[in-house]
Every structure is written in C-alpha cells, then in structure tokens.
CSV table of C-alpha atoms and ligand atoms in Angstrom, one decimal:
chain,number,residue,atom,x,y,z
A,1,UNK,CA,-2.2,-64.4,12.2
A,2,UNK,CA,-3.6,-61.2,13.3
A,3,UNK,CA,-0.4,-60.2,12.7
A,4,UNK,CA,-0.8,-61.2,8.8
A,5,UNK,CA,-4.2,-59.7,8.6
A,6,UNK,CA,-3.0,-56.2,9.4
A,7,UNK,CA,0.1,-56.2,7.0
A,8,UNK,CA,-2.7,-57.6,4.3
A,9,UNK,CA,-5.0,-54.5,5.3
A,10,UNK,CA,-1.8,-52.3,5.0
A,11,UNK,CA,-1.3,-53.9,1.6
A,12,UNK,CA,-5.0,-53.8,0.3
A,13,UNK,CA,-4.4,-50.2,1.1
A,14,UNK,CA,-1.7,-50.0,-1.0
A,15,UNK,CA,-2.7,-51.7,-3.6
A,16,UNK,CA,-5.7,-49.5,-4.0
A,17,UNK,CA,-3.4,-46.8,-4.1
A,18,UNK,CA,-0.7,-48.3,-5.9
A,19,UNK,CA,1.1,-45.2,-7.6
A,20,UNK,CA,3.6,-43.7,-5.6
A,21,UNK,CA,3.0,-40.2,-6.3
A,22,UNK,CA,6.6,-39.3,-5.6
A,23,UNK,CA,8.6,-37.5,-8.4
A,24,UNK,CA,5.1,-36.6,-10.1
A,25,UNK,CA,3.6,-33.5,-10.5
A,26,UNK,CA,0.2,-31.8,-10.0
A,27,UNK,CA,-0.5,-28.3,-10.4
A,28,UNK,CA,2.6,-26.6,-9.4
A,29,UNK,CA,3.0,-29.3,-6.7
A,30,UNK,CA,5.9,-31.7,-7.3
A,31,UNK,CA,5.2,-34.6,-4.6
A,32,UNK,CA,8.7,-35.5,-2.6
A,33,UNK,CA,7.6,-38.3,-0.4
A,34,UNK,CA,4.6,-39.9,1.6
A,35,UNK,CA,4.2,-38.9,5.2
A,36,UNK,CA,3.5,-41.6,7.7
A,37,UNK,CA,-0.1,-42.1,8.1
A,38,UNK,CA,-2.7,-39.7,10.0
A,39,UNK,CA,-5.3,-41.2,10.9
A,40,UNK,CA,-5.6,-43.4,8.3
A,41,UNK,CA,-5.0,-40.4,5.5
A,42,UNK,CA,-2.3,-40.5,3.2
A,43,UNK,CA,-0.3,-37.5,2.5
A,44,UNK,CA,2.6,-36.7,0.7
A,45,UNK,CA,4.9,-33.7,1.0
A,46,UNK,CA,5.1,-31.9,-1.6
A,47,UNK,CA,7.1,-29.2,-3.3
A,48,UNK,CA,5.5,-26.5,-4.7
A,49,UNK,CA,7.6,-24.6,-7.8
A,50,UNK,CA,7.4,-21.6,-5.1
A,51,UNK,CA,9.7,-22.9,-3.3
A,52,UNK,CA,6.9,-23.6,-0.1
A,53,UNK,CA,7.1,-27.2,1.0
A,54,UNK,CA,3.4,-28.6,2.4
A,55,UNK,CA,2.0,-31.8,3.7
A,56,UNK,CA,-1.4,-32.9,1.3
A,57,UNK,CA,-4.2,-35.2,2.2
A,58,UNK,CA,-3.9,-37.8,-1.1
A,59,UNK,CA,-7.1,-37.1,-1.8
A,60,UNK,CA,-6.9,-33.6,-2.1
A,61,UNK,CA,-4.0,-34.0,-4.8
A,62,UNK,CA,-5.7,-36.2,-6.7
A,63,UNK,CA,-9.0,-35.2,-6.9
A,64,UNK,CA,-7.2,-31.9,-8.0
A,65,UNK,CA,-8.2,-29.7,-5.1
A,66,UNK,CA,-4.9,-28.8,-4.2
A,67,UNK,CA,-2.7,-27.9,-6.9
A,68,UNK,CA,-0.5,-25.2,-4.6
A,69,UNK,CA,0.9,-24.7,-1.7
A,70,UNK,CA,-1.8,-21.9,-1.5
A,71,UNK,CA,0.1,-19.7,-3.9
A,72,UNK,CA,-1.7,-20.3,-6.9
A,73,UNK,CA,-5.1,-19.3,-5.6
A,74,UNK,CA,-3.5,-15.7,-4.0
A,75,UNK,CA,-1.9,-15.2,-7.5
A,76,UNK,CA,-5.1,-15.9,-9.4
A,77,UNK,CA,-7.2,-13.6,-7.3
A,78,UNK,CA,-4.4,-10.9,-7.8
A,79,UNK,CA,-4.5,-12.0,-11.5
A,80,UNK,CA,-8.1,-11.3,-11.8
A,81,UNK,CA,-7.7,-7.8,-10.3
A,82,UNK,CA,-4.9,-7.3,-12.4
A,83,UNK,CA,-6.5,-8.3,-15.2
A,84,UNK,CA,-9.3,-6.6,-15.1
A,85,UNK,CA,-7.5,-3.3,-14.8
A,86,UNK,CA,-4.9,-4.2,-17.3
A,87,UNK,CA,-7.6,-4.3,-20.1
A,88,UNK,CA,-9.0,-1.4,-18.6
A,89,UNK,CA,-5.5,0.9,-18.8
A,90,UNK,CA,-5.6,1.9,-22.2
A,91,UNK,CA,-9.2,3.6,-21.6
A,92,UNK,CA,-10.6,7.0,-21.5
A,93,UNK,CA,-12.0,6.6,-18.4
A,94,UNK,CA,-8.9,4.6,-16.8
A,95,UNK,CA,-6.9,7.6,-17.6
A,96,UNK,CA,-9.2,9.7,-16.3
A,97,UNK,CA,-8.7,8.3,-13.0
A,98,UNK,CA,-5.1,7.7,-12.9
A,99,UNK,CA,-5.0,11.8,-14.0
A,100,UNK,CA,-6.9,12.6,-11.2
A,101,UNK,CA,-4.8,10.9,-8.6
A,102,UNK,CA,-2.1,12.2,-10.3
A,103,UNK,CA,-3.2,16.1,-9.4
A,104,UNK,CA,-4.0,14.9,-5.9
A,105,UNK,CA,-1.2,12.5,-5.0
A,106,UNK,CA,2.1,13.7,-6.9
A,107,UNK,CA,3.7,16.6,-6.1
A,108,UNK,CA,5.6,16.5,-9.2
A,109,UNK,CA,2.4,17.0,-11.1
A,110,UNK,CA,2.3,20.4,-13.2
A,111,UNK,CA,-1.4,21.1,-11.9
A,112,UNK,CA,-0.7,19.6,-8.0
A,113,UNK,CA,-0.9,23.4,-6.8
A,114,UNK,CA,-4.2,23.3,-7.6
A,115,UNK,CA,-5.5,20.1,-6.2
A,116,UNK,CA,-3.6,18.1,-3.7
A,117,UNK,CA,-1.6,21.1,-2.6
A,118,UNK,CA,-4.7,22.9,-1.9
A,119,UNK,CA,-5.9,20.2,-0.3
A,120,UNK,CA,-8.5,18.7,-2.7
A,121,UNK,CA,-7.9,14.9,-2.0
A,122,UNK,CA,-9.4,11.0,-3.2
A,123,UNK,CA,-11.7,9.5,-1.0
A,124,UNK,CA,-10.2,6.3,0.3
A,125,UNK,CA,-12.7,4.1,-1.9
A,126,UNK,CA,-11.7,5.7,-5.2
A,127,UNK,CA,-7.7,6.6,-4.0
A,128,UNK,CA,-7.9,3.1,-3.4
A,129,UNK,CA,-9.3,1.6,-6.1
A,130,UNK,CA,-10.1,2.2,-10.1
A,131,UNK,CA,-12.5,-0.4,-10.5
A,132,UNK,CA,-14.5,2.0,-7.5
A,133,UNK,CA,-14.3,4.7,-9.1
A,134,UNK,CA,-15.7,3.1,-12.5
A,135,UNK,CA,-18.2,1.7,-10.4
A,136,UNK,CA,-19.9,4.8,-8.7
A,137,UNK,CA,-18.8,7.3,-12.1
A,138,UNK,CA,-19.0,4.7,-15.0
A,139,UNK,CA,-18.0,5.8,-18.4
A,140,UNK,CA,-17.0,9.0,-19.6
A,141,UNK,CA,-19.8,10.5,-21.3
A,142,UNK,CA,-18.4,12.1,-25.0
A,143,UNK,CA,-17.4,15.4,-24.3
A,144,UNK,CA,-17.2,15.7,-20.7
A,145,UNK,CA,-14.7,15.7,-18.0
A,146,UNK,CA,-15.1,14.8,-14.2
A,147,UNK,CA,-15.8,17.7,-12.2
A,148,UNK,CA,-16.2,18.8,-8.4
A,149,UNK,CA,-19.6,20.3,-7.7
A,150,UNK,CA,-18.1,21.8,-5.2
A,151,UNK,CA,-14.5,23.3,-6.4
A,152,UNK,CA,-12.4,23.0,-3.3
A,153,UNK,CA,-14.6,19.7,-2.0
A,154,UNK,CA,-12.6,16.0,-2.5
A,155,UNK,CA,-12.9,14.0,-4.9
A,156,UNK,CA,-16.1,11.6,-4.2
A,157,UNK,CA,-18.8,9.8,-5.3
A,158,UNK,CA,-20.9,13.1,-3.8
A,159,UNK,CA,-19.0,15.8,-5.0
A,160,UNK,CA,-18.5,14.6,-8.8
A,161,UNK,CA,-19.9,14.3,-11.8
A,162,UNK,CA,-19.2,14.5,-15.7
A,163,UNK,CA,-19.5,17.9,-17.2
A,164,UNK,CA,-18.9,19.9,-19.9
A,165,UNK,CA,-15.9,22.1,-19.9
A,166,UNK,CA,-17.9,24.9,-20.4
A,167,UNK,CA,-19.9,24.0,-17.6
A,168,UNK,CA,-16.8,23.6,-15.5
A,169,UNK,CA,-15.8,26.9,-16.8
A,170,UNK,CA,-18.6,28.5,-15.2
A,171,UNK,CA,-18.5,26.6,-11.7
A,172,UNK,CA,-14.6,27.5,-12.0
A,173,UNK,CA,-15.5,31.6,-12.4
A,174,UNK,CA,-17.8,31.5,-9.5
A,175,UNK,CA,-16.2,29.1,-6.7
A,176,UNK,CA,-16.4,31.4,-3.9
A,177,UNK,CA,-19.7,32.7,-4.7
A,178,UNK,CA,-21.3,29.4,-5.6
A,179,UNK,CA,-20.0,28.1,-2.2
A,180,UNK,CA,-21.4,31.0,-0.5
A,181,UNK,CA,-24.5,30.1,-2.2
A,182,UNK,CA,-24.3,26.9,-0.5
A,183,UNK,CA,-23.3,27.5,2.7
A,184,UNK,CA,-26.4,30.2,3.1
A,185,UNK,CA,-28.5,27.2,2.0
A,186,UNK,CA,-27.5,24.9,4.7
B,201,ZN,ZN1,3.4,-22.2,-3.7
C-alpha cells in the first residue's frame, strides 16, 4: 500500500509535468533525455547547437533561464562589444584610433619610424581598447587631430589632446626645446 502511494506520488509528479521535453527545443538547447532524479529536481540533458552537452534543472529550461549551454550568454556579451565598435568603425574618431595604433604597433606602417620605432607607444587602456580611448578623448573636434603634448611621450589620456595642425606644427618645430622647457620646470 505504501508501496502504491509512492508510485502515485511519482505519478502525480508526472502528471504535473506531463510533457516529455525530449526532442524539443529551447533556446539553442535541444533536450536529449531526462536524468534520474536529484533530489527531487528534474533535469534533462540537453544538447546545445554548440555541440556542449549539459545537465538542466526543468525549471530552469522552462522558465527560460537557461537557453544555452553557457554559450549564448559569452556570445552576446562579445556581441555587444562587437557591436558597439562595429557601428562605431566607419567614424572619424574610430579611425583616428585605429591610425594611431597603426604608427605605434605596425612596423609596416609608412610613419612607424616616427612613433613605435622611436618608441612612442599606447598605454595599455587605450592599446587595449577603442571604446577607452573614446571614453577619456571623445569626439574629434572639426578640424583637429590628436596630438602628444609632449612629442616623444606615449600615447595617454595625460599626454593627448585634440589640436590644430598648426598648433601641432609648432609643438613639432620646438620638441627639444619645449621639453627642456619642461624638464627645467619640474
Ligand atoms: Zn552552447
């Protein structure tokens, strides 16, 4: 009788859940087969279109909290990066950046003597990343290009700013003497 009792709970169970999942999808996840019961949770492994197989609490599929193996929520924060810099790739100011790597990074450049093979370099926050860079620079102001205040210091948040070409003309006449100038200063 007991006996009878716990098959009927067993049953209640499953009628209250009386969808196999198997064969059906959610998210990415294709569900293969239930998993014997832990702890009273039902889970089902599943199959996600990565190719990652992964045990899921019921629930979780269901309610729709799982929808991945885990891949879905490393693409989207990649995608969101990605994204965000992809609409950003066509503009002044992403080109900007991209140039000045370029002069830093690529040997190859036509204008590398003059930067990275002097040994002007990116600091890590902007070598690193554009949407840095916007951040601490912003937009391009009409008419001006980014500039070193100091002409053989990195590039970095402290050393740049937007300036004219004429003005850049200037600091680029004088380097030595305006880094005299502020050397005898410190
Ligand atoms: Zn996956």
């Amino acid at each position: 009788m007991v006996q009878d009792r716990c098959l009927n709970f067993q049953g209640l169970v499953d009628m209250r859940e009386p969808l196999s999942l198997a064969g059906q999808k959610y998210g990415k996840l294709t569900i293969i087969g239930r998993i014997k019961k832990h702890h009273l949770r039902t889970r089902w492994e599943c199959l996600c279109d990565c190719g990652n197989i992964k045990i899921i609490d019921q629930s979780s599929i269901r309610n729709g909290h799982t929808k991945s193996c885990g891949c879905l929520k490393k693409e989207r924060l990649k995608g969101n990066t990605n994204n965000k810099v992809h609409g950003m790739k066509g503009t002044i100011i992403y080109q900007t950046w991209r140039a000045m790597k370029q002069r830093c990074t690529n040997k190859g450049h036509v204008n590398y003597h003059n930067y990275g093979g002097r040994g002007i370099s990116i600091c890590d926050r902007w070598l690193e990343s554009f949407e840095s860079f916007y951040e601490d620079m912003g937009e391009r102001p009409t008419g001006k290009t980014l500039d070193r205040i100091d002409s053989n210091g990195n590039y970095c948040k402290e050393n740049c700013k937007w300036s004219t070409k004429k003005e850049q003309c200037i600091n680029r006449r004088n380097p030595w003497i305006t880094r005299r100038a502020n050397n005898g200063t410190r």
